[in-house]
Each structure stands twice: as C-alpha cells, then as structure tokens.
XYZ file of N, CA and C in Angstrom:
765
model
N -3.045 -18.799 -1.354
C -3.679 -18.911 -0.042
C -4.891 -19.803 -0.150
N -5.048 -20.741 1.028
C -6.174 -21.590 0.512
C -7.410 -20.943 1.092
N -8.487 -21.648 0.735
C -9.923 -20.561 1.425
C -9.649 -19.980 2.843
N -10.016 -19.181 3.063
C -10.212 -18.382 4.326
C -11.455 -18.408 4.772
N -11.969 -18.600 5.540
C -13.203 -18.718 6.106
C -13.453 -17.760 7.217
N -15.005 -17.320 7.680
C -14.991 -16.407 8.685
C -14.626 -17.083 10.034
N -13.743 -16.198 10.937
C -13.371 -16.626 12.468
C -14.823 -16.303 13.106
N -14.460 -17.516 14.335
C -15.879 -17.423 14.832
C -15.808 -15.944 15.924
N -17.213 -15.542 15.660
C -17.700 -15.161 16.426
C -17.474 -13.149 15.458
N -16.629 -13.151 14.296
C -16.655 -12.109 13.399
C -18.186 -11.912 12.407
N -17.481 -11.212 11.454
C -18.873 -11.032 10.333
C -18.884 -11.869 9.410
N -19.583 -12.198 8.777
C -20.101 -13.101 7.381
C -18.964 -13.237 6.223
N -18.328 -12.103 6.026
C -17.078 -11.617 4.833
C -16.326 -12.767 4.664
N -15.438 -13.226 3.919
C -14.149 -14.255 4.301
C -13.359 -12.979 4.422
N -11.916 -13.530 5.450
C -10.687 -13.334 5.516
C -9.929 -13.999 4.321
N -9.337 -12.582 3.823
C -8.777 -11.933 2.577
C -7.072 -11.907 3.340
N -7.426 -10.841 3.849
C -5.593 -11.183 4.708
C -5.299 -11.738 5.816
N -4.313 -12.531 6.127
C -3.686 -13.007 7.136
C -2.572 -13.084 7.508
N -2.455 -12.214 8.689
C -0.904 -12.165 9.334
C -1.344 -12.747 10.767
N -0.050 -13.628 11.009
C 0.164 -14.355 11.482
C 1.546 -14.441 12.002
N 2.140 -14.188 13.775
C 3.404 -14.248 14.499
C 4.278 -13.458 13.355
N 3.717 -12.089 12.841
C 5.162 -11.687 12.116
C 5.731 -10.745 12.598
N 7.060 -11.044 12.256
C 7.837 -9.990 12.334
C 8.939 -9.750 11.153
N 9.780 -8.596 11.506
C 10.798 -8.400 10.475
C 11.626 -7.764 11.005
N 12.951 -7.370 10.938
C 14.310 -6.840 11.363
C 15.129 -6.620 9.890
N 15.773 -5.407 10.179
C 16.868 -4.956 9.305
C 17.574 -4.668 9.991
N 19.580 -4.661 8.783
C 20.246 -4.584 9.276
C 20.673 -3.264 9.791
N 21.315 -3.021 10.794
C 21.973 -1.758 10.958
C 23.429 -1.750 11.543
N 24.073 -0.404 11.607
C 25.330 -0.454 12.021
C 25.372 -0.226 13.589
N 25.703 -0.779 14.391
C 25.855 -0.704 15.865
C 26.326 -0.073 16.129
N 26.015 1.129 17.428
C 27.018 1.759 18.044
C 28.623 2.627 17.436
N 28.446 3.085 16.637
C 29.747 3.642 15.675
C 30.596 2.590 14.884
N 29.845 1.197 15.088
C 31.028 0.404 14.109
C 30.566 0.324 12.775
N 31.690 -0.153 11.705
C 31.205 0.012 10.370
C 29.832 -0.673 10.445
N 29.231 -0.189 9.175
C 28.433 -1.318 8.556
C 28.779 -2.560 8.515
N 27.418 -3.296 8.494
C 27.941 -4.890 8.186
C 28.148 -5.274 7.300
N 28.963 -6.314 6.797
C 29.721 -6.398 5.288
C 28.437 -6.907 4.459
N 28.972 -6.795 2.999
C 27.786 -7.547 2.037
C 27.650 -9.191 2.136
N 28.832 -9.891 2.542
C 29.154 -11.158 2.654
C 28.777 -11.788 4.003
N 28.327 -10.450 5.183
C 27.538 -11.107 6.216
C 26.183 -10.804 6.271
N 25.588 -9.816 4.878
C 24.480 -9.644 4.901
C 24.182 -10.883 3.837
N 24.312 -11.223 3.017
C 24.236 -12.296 2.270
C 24.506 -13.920 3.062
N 25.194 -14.412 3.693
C 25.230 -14.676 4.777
C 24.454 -15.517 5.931
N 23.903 -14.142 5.945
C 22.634 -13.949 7.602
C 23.730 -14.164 8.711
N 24.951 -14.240 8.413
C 25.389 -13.988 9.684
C 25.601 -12.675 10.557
N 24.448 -12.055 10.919
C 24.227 -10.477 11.756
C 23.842 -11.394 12.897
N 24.796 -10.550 14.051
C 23.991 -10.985 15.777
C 23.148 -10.030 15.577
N 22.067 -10.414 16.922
C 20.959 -9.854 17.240
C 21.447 -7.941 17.629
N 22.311 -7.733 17.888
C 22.920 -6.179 18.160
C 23.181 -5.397 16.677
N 23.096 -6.295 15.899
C 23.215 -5.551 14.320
C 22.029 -5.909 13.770
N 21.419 -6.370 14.034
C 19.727 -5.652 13.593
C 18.623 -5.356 14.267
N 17.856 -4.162 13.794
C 16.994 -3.790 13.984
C 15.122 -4.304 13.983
N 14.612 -4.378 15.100
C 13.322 -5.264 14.879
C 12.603 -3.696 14.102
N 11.597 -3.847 13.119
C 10.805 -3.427 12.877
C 9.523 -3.576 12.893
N 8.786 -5.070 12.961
C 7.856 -5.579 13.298
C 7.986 -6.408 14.605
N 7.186 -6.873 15.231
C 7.280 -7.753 16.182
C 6.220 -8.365 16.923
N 6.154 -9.606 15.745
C 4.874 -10.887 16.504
C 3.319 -9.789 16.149
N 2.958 -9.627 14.971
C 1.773 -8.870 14.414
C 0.875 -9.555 14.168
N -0.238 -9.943 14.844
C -1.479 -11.091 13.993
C -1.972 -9.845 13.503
N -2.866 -10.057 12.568
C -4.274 -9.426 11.995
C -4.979 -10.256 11.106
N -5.696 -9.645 10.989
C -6.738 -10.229 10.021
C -7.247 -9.584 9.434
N -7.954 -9.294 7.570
C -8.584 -7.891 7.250
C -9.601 -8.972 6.632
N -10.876 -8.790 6.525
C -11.924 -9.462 6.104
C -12.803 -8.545 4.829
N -13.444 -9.160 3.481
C -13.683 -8.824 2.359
C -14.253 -7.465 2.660
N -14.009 -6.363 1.980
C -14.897 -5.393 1.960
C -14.492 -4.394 2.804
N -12.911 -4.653 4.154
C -13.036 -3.863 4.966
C -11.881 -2.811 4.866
N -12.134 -1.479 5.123
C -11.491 -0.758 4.777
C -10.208 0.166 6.554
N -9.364 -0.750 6.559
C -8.765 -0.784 7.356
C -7.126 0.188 7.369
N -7.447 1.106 8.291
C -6.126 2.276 8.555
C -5.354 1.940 9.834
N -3.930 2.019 9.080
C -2.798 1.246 9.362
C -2.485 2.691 10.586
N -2.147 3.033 12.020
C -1.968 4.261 12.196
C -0.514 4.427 12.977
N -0.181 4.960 13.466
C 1.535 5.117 14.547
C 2.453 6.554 13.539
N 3.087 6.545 14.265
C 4.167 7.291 14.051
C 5.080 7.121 13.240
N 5.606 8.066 12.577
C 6.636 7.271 12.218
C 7.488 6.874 12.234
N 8.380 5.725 11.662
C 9.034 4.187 11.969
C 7.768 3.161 13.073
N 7.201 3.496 13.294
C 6.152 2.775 14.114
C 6.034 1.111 13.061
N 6.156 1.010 11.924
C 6.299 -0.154 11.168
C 4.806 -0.163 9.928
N 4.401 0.777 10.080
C 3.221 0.626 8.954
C 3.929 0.448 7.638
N 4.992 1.224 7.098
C 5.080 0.818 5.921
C 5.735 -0.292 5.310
N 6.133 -0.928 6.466
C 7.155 -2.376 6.569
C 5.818 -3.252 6.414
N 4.378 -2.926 6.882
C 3.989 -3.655 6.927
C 3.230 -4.168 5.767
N 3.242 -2.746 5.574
C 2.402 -2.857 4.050
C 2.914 -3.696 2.906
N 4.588 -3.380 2.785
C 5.195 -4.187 2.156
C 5.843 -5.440 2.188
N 5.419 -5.879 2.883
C 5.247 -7.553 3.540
C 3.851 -8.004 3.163
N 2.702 -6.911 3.383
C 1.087 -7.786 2.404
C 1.862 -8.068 1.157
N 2.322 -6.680 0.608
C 2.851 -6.684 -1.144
C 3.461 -7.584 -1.464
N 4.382 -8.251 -0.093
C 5.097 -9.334 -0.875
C 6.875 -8.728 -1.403
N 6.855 -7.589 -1.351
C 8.398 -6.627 -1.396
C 9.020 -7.357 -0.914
N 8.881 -7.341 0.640
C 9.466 -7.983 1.971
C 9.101 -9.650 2.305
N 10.350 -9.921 2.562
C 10.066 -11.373 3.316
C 9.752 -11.349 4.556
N 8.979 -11.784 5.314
C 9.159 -11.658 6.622
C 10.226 -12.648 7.280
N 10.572 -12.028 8.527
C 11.946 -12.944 9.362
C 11.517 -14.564 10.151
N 10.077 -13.993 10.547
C 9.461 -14.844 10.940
C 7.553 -14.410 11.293
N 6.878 -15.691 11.117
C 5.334 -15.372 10.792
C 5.416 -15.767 9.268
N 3.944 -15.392 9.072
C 3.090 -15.870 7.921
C 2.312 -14.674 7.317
N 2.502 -14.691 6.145
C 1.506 -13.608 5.681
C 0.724 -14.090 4.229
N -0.459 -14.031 4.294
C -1.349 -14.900 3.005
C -2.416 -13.975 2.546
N -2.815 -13.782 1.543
C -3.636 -12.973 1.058
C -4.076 -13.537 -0.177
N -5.619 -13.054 -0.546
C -6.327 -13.648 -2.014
C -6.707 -12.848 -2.389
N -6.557 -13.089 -4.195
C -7.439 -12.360 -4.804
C -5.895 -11.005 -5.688
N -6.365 -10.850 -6.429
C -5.283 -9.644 -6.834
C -5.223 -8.545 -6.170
N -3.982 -8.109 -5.732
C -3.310 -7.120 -5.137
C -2.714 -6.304 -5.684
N -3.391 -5.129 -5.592
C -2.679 -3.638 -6.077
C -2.168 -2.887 -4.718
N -0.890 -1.728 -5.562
C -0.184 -1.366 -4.311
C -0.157 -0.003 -4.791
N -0.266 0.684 -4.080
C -0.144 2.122 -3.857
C 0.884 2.998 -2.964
N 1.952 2.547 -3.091
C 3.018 2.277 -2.450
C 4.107 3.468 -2.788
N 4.805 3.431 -3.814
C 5.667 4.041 -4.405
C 4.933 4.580 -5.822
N 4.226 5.117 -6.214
C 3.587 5.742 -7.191
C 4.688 6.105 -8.475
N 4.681 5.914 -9.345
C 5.297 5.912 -10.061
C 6.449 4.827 -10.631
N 6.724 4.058 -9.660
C 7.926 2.923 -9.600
C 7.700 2.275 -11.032
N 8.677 1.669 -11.739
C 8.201 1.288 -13.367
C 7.696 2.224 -14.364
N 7.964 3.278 -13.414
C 7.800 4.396 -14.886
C 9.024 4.632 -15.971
N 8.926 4.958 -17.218
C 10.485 5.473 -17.827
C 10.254 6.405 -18.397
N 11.089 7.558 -17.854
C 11.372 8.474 -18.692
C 10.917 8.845 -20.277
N 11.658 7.623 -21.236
C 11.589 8.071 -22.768
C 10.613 7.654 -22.988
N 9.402 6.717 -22.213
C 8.074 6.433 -22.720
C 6.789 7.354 -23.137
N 6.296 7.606 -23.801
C 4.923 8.112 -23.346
C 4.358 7.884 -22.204
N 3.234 8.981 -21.938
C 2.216 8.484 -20.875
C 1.516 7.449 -21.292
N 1.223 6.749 -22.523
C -0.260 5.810 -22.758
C 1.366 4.590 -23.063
N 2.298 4.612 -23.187
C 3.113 3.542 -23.617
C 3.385 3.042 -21.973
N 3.893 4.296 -20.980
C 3.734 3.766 -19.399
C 2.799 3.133 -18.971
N 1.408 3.747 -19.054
C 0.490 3.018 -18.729
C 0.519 1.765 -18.973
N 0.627 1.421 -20.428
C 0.096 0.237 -20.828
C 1.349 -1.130 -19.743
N 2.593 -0.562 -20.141
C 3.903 -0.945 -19.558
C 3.661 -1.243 -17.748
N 2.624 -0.545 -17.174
C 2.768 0.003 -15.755
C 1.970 -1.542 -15.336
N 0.293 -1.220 -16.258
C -0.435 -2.011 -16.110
C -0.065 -3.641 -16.625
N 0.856 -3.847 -17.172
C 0.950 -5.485 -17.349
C 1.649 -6.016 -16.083
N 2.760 -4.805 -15.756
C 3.600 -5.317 -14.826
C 2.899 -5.532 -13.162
N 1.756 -5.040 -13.010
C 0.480 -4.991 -11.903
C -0.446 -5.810 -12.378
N -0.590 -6.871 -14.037
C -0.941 -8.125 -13.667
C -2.500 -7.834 -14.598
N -2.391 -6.835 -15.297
C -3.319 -6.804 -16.066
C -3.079 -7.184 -17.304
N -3.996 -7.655 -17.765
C -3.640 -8.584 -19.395
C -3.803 -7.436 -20.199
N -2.830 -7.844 -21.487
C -2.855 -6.366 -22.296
C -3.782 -6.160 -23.359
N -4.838 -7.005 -23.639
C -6.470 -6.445 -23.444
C -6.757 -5.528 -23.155
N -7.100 -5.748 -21.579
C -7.487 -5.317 -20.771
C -7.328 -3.963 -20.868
N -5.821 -3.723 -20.274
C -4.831 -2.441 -20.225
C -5.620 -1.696 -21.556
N -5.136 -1.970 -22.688
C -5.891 -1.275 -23.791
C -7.351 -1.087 -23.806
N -8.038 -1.321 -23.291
C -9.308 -1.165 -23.470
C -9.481 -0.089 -21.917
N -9.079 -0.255 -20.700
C -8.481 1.141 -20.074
C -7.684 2.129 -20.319
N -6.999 2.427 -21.238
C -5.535 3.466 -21.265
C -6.282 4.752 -21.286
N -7.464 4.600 -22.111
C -7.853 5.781 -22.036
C -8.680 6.416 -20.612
N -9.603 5.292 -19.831
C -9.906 6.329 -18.655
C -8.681 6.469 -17.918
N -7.584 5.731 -17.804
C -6.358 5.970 -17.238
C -6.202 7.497 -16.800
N -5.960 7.591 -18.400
C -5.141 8.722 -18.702
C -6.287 9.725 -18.211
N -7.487 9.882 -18.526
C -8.711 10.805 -18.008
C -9.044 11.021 -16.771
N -8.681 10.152 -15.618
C -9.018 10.420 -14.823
C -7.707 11.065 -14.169
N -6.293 10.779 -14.481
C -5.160 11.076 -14.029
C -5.173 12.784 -15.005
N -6.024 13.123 -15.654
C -6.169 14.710 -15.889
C -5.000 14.806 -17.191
N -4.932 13.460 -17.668
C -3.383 13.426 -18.726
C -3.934 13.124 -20.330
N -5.229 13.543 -20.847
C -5.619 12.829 -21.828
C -5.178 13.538 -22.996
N -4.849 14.571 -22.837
C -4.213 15.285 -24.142
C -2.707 15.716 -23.908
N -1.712 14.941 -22.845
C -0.891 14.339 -22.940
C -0.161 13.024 -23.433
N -1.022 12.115 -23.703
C -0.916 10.873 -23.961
C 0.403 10.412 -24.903
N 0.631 11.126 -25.616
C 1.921 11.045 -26.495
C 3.240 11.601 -25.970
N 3.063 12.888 -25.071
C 4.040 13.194 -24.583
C 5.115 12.226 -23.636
N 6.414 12.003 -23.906
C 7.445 11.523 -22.647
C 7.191 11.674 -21.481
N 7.307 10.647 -20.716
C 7.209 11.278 -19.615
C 8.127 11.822 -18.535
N 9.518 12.326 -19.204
C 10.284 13.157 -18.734
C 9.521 14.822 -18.801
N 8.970 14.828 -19.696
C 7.921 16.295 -19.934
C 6.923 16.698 -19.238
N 6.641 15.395 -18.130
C 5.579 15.593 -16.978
C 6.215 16.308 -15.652
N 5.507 17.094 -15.434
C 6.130 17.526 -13.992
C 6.006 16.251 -13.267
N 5.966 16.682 -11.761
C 6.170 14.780 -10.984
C 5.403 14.842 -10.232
N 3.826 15.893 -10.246
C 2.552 16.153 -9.700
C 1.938 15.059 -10.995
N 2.293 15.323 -11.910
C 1.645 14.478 -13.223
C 1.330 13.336 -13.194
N 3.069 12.545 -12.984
C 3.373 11.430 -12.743
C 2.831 10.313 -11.384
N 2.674 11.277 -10.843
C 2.291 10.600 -9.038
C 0.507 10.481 -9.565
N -0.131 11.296 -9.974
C -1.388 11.329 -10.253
C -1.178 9.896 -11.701
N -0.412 10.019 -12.902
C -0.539 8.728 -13.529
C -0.451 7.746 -12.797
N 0.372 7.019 -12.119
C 0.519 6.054 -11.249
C -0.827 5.661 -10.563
N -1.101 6.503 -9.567
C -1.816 6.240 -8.796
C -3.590 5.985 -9.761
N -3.660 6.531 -10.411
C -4.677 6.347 -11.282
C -4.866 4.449 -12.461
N -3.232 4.381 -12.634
C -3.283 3.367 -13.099
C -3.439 2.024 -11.832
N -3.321 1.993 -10.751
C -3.604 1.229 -9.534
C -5.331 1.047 -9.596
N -5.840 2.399 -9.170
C -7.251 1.856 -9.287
C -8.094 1.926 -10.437
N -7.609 1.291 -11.120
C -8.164 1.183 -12.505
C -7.931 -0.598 -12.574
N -7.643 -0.921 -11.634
C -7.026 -2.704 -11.838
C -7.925 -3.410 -11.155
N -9.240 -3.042 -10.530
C -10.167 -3.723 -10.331
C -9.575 -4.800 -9.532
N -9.095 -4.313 -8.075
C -8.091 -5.137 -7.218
C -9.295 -5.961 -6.133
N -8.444 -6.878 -5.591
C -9.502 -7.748 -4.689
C -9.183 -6.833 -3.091
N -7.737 -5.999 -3.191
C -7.142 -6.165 -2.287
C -6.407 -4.942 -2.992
N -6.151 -3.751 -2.402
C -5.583 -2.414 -2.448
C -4.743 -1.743 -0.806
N -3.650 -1.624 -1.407
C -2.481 -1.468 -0.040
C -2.401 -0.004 -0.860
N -2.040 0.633 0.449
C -1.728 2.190 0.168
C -1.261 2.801 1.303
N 0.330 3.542 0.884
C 0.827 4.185 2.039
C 1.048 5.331 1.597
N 0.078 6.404 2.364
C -0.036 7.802 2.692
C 0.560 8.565 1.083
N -0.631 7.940 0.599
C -0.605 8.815 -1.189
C -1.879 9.341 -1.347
N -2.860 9.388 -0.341
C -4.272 10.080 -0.693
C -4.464 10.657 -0.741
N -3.236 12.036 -0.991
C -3.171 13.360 -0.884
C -2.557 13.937 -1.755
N -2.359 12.767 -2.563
C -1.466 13.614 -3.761
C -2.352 14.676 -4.602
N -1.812 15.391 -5.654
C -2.081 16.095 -6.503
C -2.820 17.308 -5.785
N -3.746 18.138 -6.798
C -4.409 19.230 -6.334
C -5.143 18.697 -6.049
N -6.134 20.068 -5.588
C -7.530 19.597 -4.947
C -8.883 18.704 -5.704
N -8.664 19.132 -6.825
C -9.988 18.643 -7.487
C -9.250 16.726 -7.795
N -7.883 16.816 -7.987
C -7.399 15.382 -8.118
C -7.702 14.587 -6.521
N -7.155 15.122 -5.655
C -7.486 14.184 -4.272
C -9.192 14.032 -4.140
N -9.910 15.044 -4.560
C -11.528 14.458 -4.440
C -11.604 13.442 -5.217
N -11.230 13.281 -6.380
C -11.340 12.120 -6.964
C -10.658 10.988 -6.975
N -9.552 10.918 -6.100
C -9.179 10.027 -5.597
C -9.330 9.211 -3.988
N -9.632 10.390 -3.694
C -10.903 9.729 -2.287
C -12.133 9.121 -2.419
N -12.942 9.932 -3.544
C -14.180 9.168 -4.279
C -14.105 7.740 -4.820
N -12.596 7.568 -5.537
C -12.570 6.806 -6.331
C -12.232 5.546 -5.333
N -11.575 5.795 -4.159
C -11.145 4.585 -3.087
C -12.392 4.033 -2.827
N -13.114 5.403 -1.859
C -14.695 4.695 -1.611
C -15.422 4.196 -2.272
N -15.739 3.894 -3.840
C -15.981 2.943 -4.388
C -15.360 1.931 -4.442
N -14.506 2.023 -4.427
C -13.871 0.641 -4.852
C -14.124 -0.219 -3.408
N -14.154 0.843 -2.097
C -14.697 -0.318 -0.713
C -16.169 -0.741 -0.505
N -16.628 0.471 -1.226
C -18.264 0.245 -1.367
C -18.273 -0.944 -2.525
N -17.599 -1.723 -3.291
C -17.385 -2.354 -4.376
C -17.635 -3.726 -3.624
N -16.526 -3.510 -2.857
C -15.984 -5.174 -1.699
C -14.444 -5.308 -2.139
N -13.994 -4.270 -2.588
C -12.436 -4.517 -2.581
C -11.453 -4.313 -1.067
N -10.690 -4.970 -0.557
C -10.658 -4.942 0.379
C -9.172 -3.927 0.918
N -9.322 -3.043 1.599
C -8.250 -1.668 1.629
C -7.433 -1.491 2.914
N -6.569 -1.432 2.794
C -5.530 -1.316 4.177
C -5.060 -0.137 3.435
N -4.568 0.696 4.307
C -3.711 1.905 4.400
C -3.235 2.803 5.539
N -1.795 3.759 5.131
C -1.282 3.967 6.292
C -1.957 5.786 6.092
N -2.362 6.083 7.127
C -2.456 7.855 7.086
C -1.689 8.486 8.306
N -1.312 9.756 8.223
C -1.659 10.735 9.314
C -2.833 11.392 9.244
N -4.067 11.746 8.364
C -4.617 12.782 8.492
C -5.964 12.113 8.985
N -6.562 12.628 10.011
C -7.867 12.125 10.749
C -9.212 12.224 9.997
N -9.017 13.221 8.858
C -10.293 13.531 7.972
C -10.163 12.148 6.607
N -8.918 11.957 6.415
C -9.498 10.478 5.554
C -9.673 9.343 6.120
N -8.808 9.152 7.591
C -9.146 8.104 8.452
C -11.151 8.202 8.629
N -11.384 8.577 8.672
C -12.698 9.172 9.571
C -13.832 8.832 8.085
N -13.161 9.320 6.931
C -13.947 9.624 5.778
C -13.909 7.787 4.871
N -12.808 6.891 5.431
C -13.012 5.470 4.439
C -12.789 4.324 5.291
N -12.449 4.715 6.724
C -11.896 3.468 7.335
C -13.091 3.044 7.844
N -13.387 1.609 8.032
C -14.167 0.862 8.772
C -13.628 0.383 10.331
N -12.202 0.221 10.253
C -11.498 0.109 11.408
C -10.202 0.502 11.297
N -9.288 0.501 12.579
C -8.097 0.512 12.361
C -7.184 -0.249 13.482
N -5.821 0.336 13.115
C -4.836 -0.598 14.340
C -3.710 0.727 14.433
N -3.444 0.653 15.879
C -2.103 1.018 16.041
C -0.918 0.831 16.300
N -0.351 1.221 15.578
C 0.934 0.431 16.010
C 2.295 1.329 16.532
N 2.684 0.761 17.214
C 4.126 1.309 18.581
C 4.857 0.579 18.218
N 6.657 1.062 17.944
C 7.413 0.514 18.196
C 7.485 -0.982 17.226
N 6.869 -0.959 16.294
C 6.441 -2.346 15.746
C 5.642 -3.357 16.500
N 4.987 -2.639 17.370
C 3.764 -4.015 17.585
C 2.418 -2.908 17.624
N 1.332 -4.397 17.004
C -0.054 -3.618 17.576
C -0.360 -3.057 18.804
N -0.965 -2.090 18.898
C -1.301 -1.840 20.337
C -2.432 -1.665 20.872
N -2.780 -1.509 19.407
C -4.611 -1.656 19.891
C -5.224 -1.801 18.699
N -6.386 -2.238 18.415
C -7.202 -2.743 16.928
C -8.557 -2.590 17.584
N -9.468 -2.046 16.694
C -10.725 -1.542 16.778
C -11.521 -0.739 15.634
N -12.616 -0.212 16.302
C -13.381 0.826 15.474
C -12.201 1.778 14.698
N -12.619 2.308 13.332
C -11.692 3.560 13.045
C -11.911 4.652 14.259
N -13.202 5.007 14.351
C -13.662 6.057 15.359
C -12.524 5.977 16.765
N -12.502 4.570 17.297
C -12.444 4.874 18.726
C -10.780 4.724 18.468
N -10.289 4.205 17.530
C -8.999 4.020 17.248
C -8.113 5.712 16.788
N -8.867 5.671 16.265
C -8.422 7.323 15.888
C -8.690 8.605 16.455
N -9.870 8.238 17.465
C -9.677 9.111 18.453
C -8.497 9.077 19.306
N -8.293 7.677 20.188
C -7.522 7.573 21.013
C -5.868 8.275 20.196
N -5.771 7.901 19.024
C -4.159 8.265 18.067
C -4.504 10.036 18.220
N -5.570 10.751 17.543
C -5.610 11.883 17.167
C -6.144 12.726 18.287
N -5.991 11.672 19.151
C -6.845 13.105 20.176
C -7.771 13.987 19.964
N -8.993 12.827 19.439
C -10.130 13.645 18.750
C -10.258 14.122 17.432
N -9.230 14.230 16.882
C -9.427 14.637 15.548
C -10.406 13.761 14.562
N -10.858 12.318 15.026
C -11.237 11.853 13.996
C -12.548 11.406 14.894
C-alpha cells in the first residue's frame, strides 16, 4: 500500500486501512436445485441467482491507533469482512489496502499440530504470522506465560484441552507486535483471570498505536476498547460513528 495520508478534515493519524466500493458474494444453491458444479465454480460461470452478496459497496477507513468495532448480526458480513482486511478473501469487487504487519485473531488455533509441542507450535505458529525465528525464540517463553502454558511447554498438543489451545493461539497473535490486529469475537475466550488479560493486553497494544478492528456482541468490551464503530445490515454499512453512540443505537443502551 503506498502512503496513506490523513483525509481532510479527520485527525492527524495516517490511514492504515482502506476499503474502498467492496464487496463480495458466495456461491449458493438456488431454490432446491443442486449445487453448482466445481467446473462452474472454477469457471466463474454462476448467474447472479446462484450467488449470494455478502458485502455490498463498503468504504471505510481505520486510521493509526484506532480501535474500531465491527457490529450487526449475524451473517450481517463482519466476519467476511474481516477476512478480506486478512487477505483470506478476494474481494468480487472494490479495493482493500492496508500497512504495516497484520495479525489475525480470527480462527485461533489454525496451524496448530497435534504431535507438536506447545513451544515447537509456537515457534511453528509464529514464523508462519511473519515473525523471524529470532525473534519467535527470544518470545516462546512469554508466549507460553502469558497463555498460562509454561510448565506445559514440552507437552503435545493433542494433551491440551482446546481452552488451552485457543488461549495458546491467541496469546501467540499479540505477542507479534502488529501494526494492525483483526479479531473476530475471541475476547472471551478462556477463564476469567485469562480474558482480563487479554482485554488488558488488547488495550495496550491500542494505547501502543497498533491499530484494531474487531467484531463483538458484548457491549461491555465494545464500551471498554472501541474508539468507534460501524454497523452493518445485510452487508452494507449503516451507520459509522462514536463507539458510544454506535453501540447504543445496536445495544439499546447497553453500551
């Protein structure tokens, strides 16, 4: 992405993300007929009646430092959207650009294996999220400490329950010193004393200037890290603003 500069009449920050006319559609089966073949999904030959819009025509913008909650219902398109910042997803049409390294909080655990250790995952987790294996080694250990796993470290991680595992993951994400942190509705994992420290550990990283999008239902973390938010219907925005006035209007006060 080339420099981003502030839009007039915003704050001082640069723009970090940019979406731009997007959208996205998947396929589906119409009305009781089969599925569509692999050779017309490969193809692209689907009419407009065999797929599904999920996004539709989304600008935004997220600027350095801002800690922005993705909100709607669900299928509303937050997590389509998230994974279109990530880069998962292509979009159908629009633009999506972002700087700076990107961590995802997405699927927690994804790239884990079974016959590994916890400190052999880690290390394995963290190259594949773009950390040099330096680096990784000279973290494995708060990794593992803050994910509550330090005198696990040798164990498989078939031997972890999958409270364990969701807490390794997610621990190895913010440990990557991201420019740019995507997260869909994982701020609740683990027990209690693990989600304080993983709420703590977000708000630093925004108090840092790392810049945070995420999807919630719950009005007490909306309320507790967002700087703003957006809602979204049906796959389009419907409104973008304060977290406060945004999450009032979604929660009916709750936030």
């Amino acid at each position: 992405m080339s420099e981003a500069g502030p839009v007039p009449g915003g704050g001082d920050a640069p723009v970090v993300i940019r979406v731009e006319s997007l959208s996205k559609t998947f396929p589906r089966a119409p009305g009781g007929r089969r599925p569509p073949s692999l050779k017309a999904l490969l193809a692209g030959r689907l009419g407009a009646d065999e797929r599904r819009a999920v996004l539709c025509d989304v600008d935004l913008e997220v600027r350095r430092g801002e800690c922005l909650a993705l909100l709607g219902a669900n299928g509303s398109g937050k997590t389509t959207l998230l994974r279109l910042l990530a880069g998962i997803y292509r979009p159908d049409a629009g633009r999506v650009a972002t700087r700076g390294r990107v961590a995802t909080l997405l699927e927690l655990g994804t790239g884990f294996h079974d016959e590994l250790t916890a400190r052999e995952n880690v290390l394995v987790n963290a190259a594949l999220l773009g950390l040099a294996p330096r680096e990784a080694a000279a973290r494995v250990g708060s990794i593992l400490a803050f994910a509550g796993l330090a005198d696990r470290e040798t164990d498989p991680l078939r031997t972890l329950s999958s409270g364990m595992v969701v807490r390794l993951g997610f621990s190895v994400a913010v440990h990557l010193d991201p420019d740019v942190l995507l997260v869909d509705e994982v701020l609740s994992v683990g027990d209690v004393a693990f989600r304080k420290r993983s709420l703590e550990r977000i708000a630093a990283l925004r108090d840092a200037g790392c810049t945070i999008v995420f999807a919630s239902h719950e009005a007490p973390i909306v309320e507790r890290l967002a700087t703003r938010a957006v809602l979204l219907e049906a796959g389009r925005l419907l409104e973008e603003g304060s977290a406060a006035d945004v999450a009032r209007g979604y929660f009916g006060g709750g936030a």
